Short mmCIF file of C-alpha atoms in Angstrom, two decimals:
data_model
loop_
_atom_site.label_atom_id
_atom_site.label_comp_id
_atom_site.label_asym_id
_atom_site.label_seq_id
_atom_site.Cartn_x
_atom_site.Cartn_y
_atom_site.Cartn_z
CA MET A 1 -8.39 -8.88 22.03
CA SER A 2 -12.06 -8.43 22.84
CA VAL A 3 -14.78 -10.15 20.88
CA VAL A 4 -16.63 -7.80 18.56
CA VAL A 5 -20.35 -8.42 18.41
CA ALA A 6 -22.23 -7.26 15.34
CA ASN A 7 -23.85 -3.90 15.92
CA PRO A 8 -26.78 -3.41 13.51
CA SER A 9 -26.75 0.36 14.07
CA ALA A 10 -23.17 0.43 12.74
CA SER A 11 -24.19 -0.96 9.35
CA ASP A 12 -23.81 2.46 7.72
CA ASP A 13 -20.04 2.35 8.38
CA TYR A 14 -18.16 -0.89 7.76
CA PHE A 15 -15.24 0.22 9.94
CA HIS A 16 -17.55 0.87 12.90
CA PHE A 17 -19.32 -2.43 12.18
CA PHE A 18 -16.03 -4.27 12.81
CA GLY A 19 -14.83 -1.96 15.59
CA LEU A 20 -11.96 -0.59 13.48
CA ASN A 21 -10.68 2.94 12.97
CA GLN A 22 -11.67 4.45 9.66
CA GLN A 23 -8.37 4.52 7.82
CA PHE A 24 -6.81 3.10 4.68
CA LYS A 25 -3.98 1.28 6.44
CA ILE A 26 -5.90 -1.23 8.53
CA ASP A 27 -4.90 -4.14 10.70
CA LEU A 28 -5.91 -7.05 8.46
CA PRO A 29 -5.58 -9.70 11.21
CA ALA A 30 -7.92 -7.60 13.40
CA LEU A 31 -10.37 -7.37 10.48
CA ASP A 32 -10.22 -11.15 10.03
CA GLN A 33 -10.76 -11.73 13.74
CA ALA A 34 -13.71 -9.30 13.94
CA TYR A 35 -15.28 -10.86 10.85
CA LEU A 36 -14.98 -14.40 12.22
CA ALA A 37 -16.41 -13.31 15.58
CA ILE A 38 -19.43 -11.72 13.89
CA GLN A 39 -19.97 -14.68 11.57
CA LYS A 40 -19.89 -17.00 14.59
CA GLU A 41 -22.57 -14.90 16.31
CA VAL A 42 -24.89 -14.64 13.32
CA HIS A 43 -24.37 -18.12 11.85
CA PRO A 44 -27.76 -19.58 10.81
CA ASP A 45 -27.17 -22.71 12.92
CA ARG A 46 -27.10 -20.55 16.06
CA HIS A 47 -30.52 -19.15 15.18
CA ALA A 48 -32.18 -22.27 13.76
CA ARG A 49 -34.59 -22.44 16.70
CA GLY A 50 -35.18 -18.68 16.74
CA SER A 51 -38.21 -16.87 15.41
CA ASP A 52 -38.50 -16.02 11.72
CA THR A 53 -37.52 -12.46 12.59
CA GLU A 54 -34.42 -13.59 14.48
CA GLN A 55 -33.42 -15.84 11.60
CA ARG A 56 -33.96 -13.05 9.07
CA ILE A 57 -31.90 -10.56 11.13
CA ALA A 58 -29.11 -13.12 11.53
CA MET A 59 -29.08 -13.69 7.77
CA GLN A 60 -29.03 -9.93 7.10
CA MET A 61 -26.14 -9.48 9.54
CA ALA A 62 -24.21 -12.36 7.94
CA THR A 63 -24.73 -10.82 4.50
CA LEU A 64 -23.68 -7.39 5.76
CA ALA A 65 -20.60 -8.89 7.40
CA ASN A 66 -19.62 -10.58 4.13
CA THR A 67 -20.07 -7.40 2.10
CA ALA A 68 -18.24 -5.25 4.65
CA PHE A 69 -15.40 -7.76 4.97
CA GLN A 70 -14.87 -8.06 1.21
CA THR A 71 -14.93 -4.27 0.86
CA LEU A 72 -12.40 -3.59 3.63
CA LYS A 73 -10.09 -6.50 2.78
CA ASN A 74 -9.45 -5.29 -0.79
CA PRO A 75 -7.27 -2.14 -0.87
CA ILE A 76 -8.98 -0.64 -3.92
CA GLN A 77 -12.49 -1.31 -2.61
CA ARG A 78 -11.47 -0.04 0.85
CA GLY A 79 -10.06 3.18 -0.60
CA LEU A 80 -13.09 3.77 -2.81
CA TYR A 81 -15.35 3.12 0.18
CA ILE A 82 -13.48 5.67 2.34
CA CYS A 83 -13.66 8.23 -0.46
CA GLN A 84 -17.40 7.56 -0.78
CA LEU A 85 -17.87 8.02 2.99
CA HIS A 86 -16.32 11.47 2.52
CA GLY A 87 -18.49 12.42 -0.44
CA VAL A 88 -15.97 11.67 -3.21
CA ASP A 89 -17.09 9.39 -6.02
CA ALA A 90 -14.12 8.09 -8.03
CA LYS A 91 -16.40 7.82 -11.11
CA LEU A 92 -14.52 4.75 -12.31
CA GLU A 93 -16.89 4.17 -15.22
CA THR A 94 -16.69 7.68 -16.66
CA ASN A 95 -13.45 9.28 -15.44
CA THR A 96 -10.46 7.63 -17.06
CA ALA A 97 -8.26 10.74 -17.15
CA MET A 98 -4.78 9.99 -15.88
CA PRO A 99 -1.56 12.04 -15.66
CA ALA A 100 0.54 11.93 -18.84
CA ALA A 101 3.53 10.36 -17.07
CA PHE A 102 1.33 7.54 -15.78
CA LEU A 103 -0.10 6.90 -19.26
CA MET A 104 3.41 6.86 -20.75
CA LYS A 105 4.50 4.27 -18.17
CA GLN A 106 1.44 2.14 -19.00
CA MET A 107 2.30 2.31 -22.72
CA GLU A 108 5.92 1.37 -21.99
CA TRP A 109 4.79 -1.64 -19.94
CA ARG A 110 2.43 -2.78 -22.72
CA GLU A 111 5.21 -2.48 -25.33
CA ASN A 112 7.56 -4.45 -23.06
CA LEU A 113 4.88 -7.09 -22.54
CA ASP A 114 4.58 -7.57 -26.30
CA GLU A 115 8.34 -7.40 -26.89
CA TYR A 116 9.27 -9.82 -24.09
CA ALA A 117 6.39 -12.26 -24.55
CA ASP A 118 8.85 -15.17 -24.96
CA ASP A 119 11.49 -14.00 -22.46
CA LEU A 120 10.53 -15.27 -19.01
CA GLN A 121 13.39 -13.47 -17.25
CA ALA A 122 12.43 -10.11 -18.81
CA LEU A 123 8.76 -10.70 -17.95
CA GLU A 124 9.66 -11.43 -14.33
CA ALA A 125 11.78 -8.27 -14.19
CA LEU A 126 8.80 -6.34 -15.55
CA MET A 127 6.62 -7.88 -12.82
CA VAL A 128 9.08 -6.63 -10.18
CA GLU A 129 8.78 -3.12 -11.64
CA VAL A 130 4.98 -3.30 -11.76
CA GLU A 131 4.81 -4.59 -8.17
CA GLN A 132 7.08 -1.74 -7.02
CA SER A 133 4.79 0.74 -8.76
CA ARG A 134 1.82 -0.88 -6.99
CA GLN A 135 3.52 -0.59 -3.59
CA ASP A 136 4.47 3.04 -4.27
CA THR A 137 0.88 3.83 -5.26
CA LEU A 138 -0.50 2.11 -2.14
CA ALA A 139 1.87 4.25 -0.03
CA GLU A 140 0.64 7.39 -1.81
CA ILE A 141 -2.98 6.37 -1.22
CA THR A 142 -2.25 5.78 2.47
CA GLN A 143 -0.72 9.26 2.70
CA ALA A 144 -3.60 10.87 0.79
CA ILE A 145 -6.29 9.25 2.95
CA ASP A 146 -4.75 8.73 6.37
CA GLY A 147 -2.36 11.67 6.27
CA ALA A 148 -3.69 14.52 4.14
CA LYS A 149 -7.37 13.52 4.17
CA ASN A 150 -7.29 14.39 0.46
CA TYR A 151 -10.00 12.09 -0.85
CA ILE A 152 -10.03 13.60 -4.35
CA ARG A 153 -6.30 12.80 -4.74
CA ALA A 154 -6.92 9.35 -3.26
CA ALA A 155 -9.65 8.67 -5.85
CA GLU A 156 -7.21 9.59 -8.66
CA LEU A 157 -4.57 7.28 -7.21
CA LEU A 158 -7.12 4.47 -6.81
CA ARG A 159 -8.05 4.78 -10.49
CA GLY A 160 -4.34 4.39 -11.28
CA LEU A 161 -4.06 1.39 -8.98
CA LEU A 162 -6.90 -0.27 -10.90
CA PHE A 163 -4.86 0.10 -14.12
CA ILE A 164 -1.75 -1.27 -12.40
CA ASP A 165 -3.61 -4.27 -10.99
CA LYS A 166 -5.25 -5.02 -14.34
CA PHE A 167 -1.88 -4.93 -16.09
CA ALA A 168 -0.28 -7.06 -13.34
CA ASN A 169 -3.00 -9.70 -13.88
CA GLU A 170 -2.39 -9.71 -17.63
CA LEU A 171 1.36 -9.95 -17.07
CA ASP A 172 0.84 -12.80 -14.60
CA ASP A 173 -1.19 -14.66 -17.23
CA VAL A 174 1.54 -14.20 -19.85
CA ILE A 175 4.17 -15.43 -17.38
CA ALA A 176 2.03 -18.48 -16.49
CA ASP A 177 1.57 -19.27 -20.19
CA SER A 178 5.31 -19.08 -20.86
CA ILE A 179 6.28 -21.55 -18.12
#
């Protein structure tokens, strides 16, 4: 694998910055490797004897690398970023409309969470169901972005994935409290 050197002109596209193809399903080890290679190049210690300008550019590149890495590593942030690159804003703050079937499933999970609060085995079974729903949604997002190039559909699915992840975190907390 070749070493990727930070390319300041690529800062308008995080995928290009790391030398990756712009797609939802990315090679996470390649992302990690590209990130570490860039961080090694722009580390402040390497530029301690450089001019103020060189030090400032190194710091800017390190900051950009951190932001780009965190965005691409997280599936929701990566998906939202790809949608944004293609002119689709998921409007997370204002658009909470979801399909009725999805909302019914969310209500069912919440009821089960309340009902099974003291039943560790039932809570763990619910976590399996929630995780399967998460995996199914990630597969749909991959198809919407990488396959169909349907960024509007991807944004809808990403909003749903946010709900699923939030519920999974709450469920995880309840499970941890009941152990």
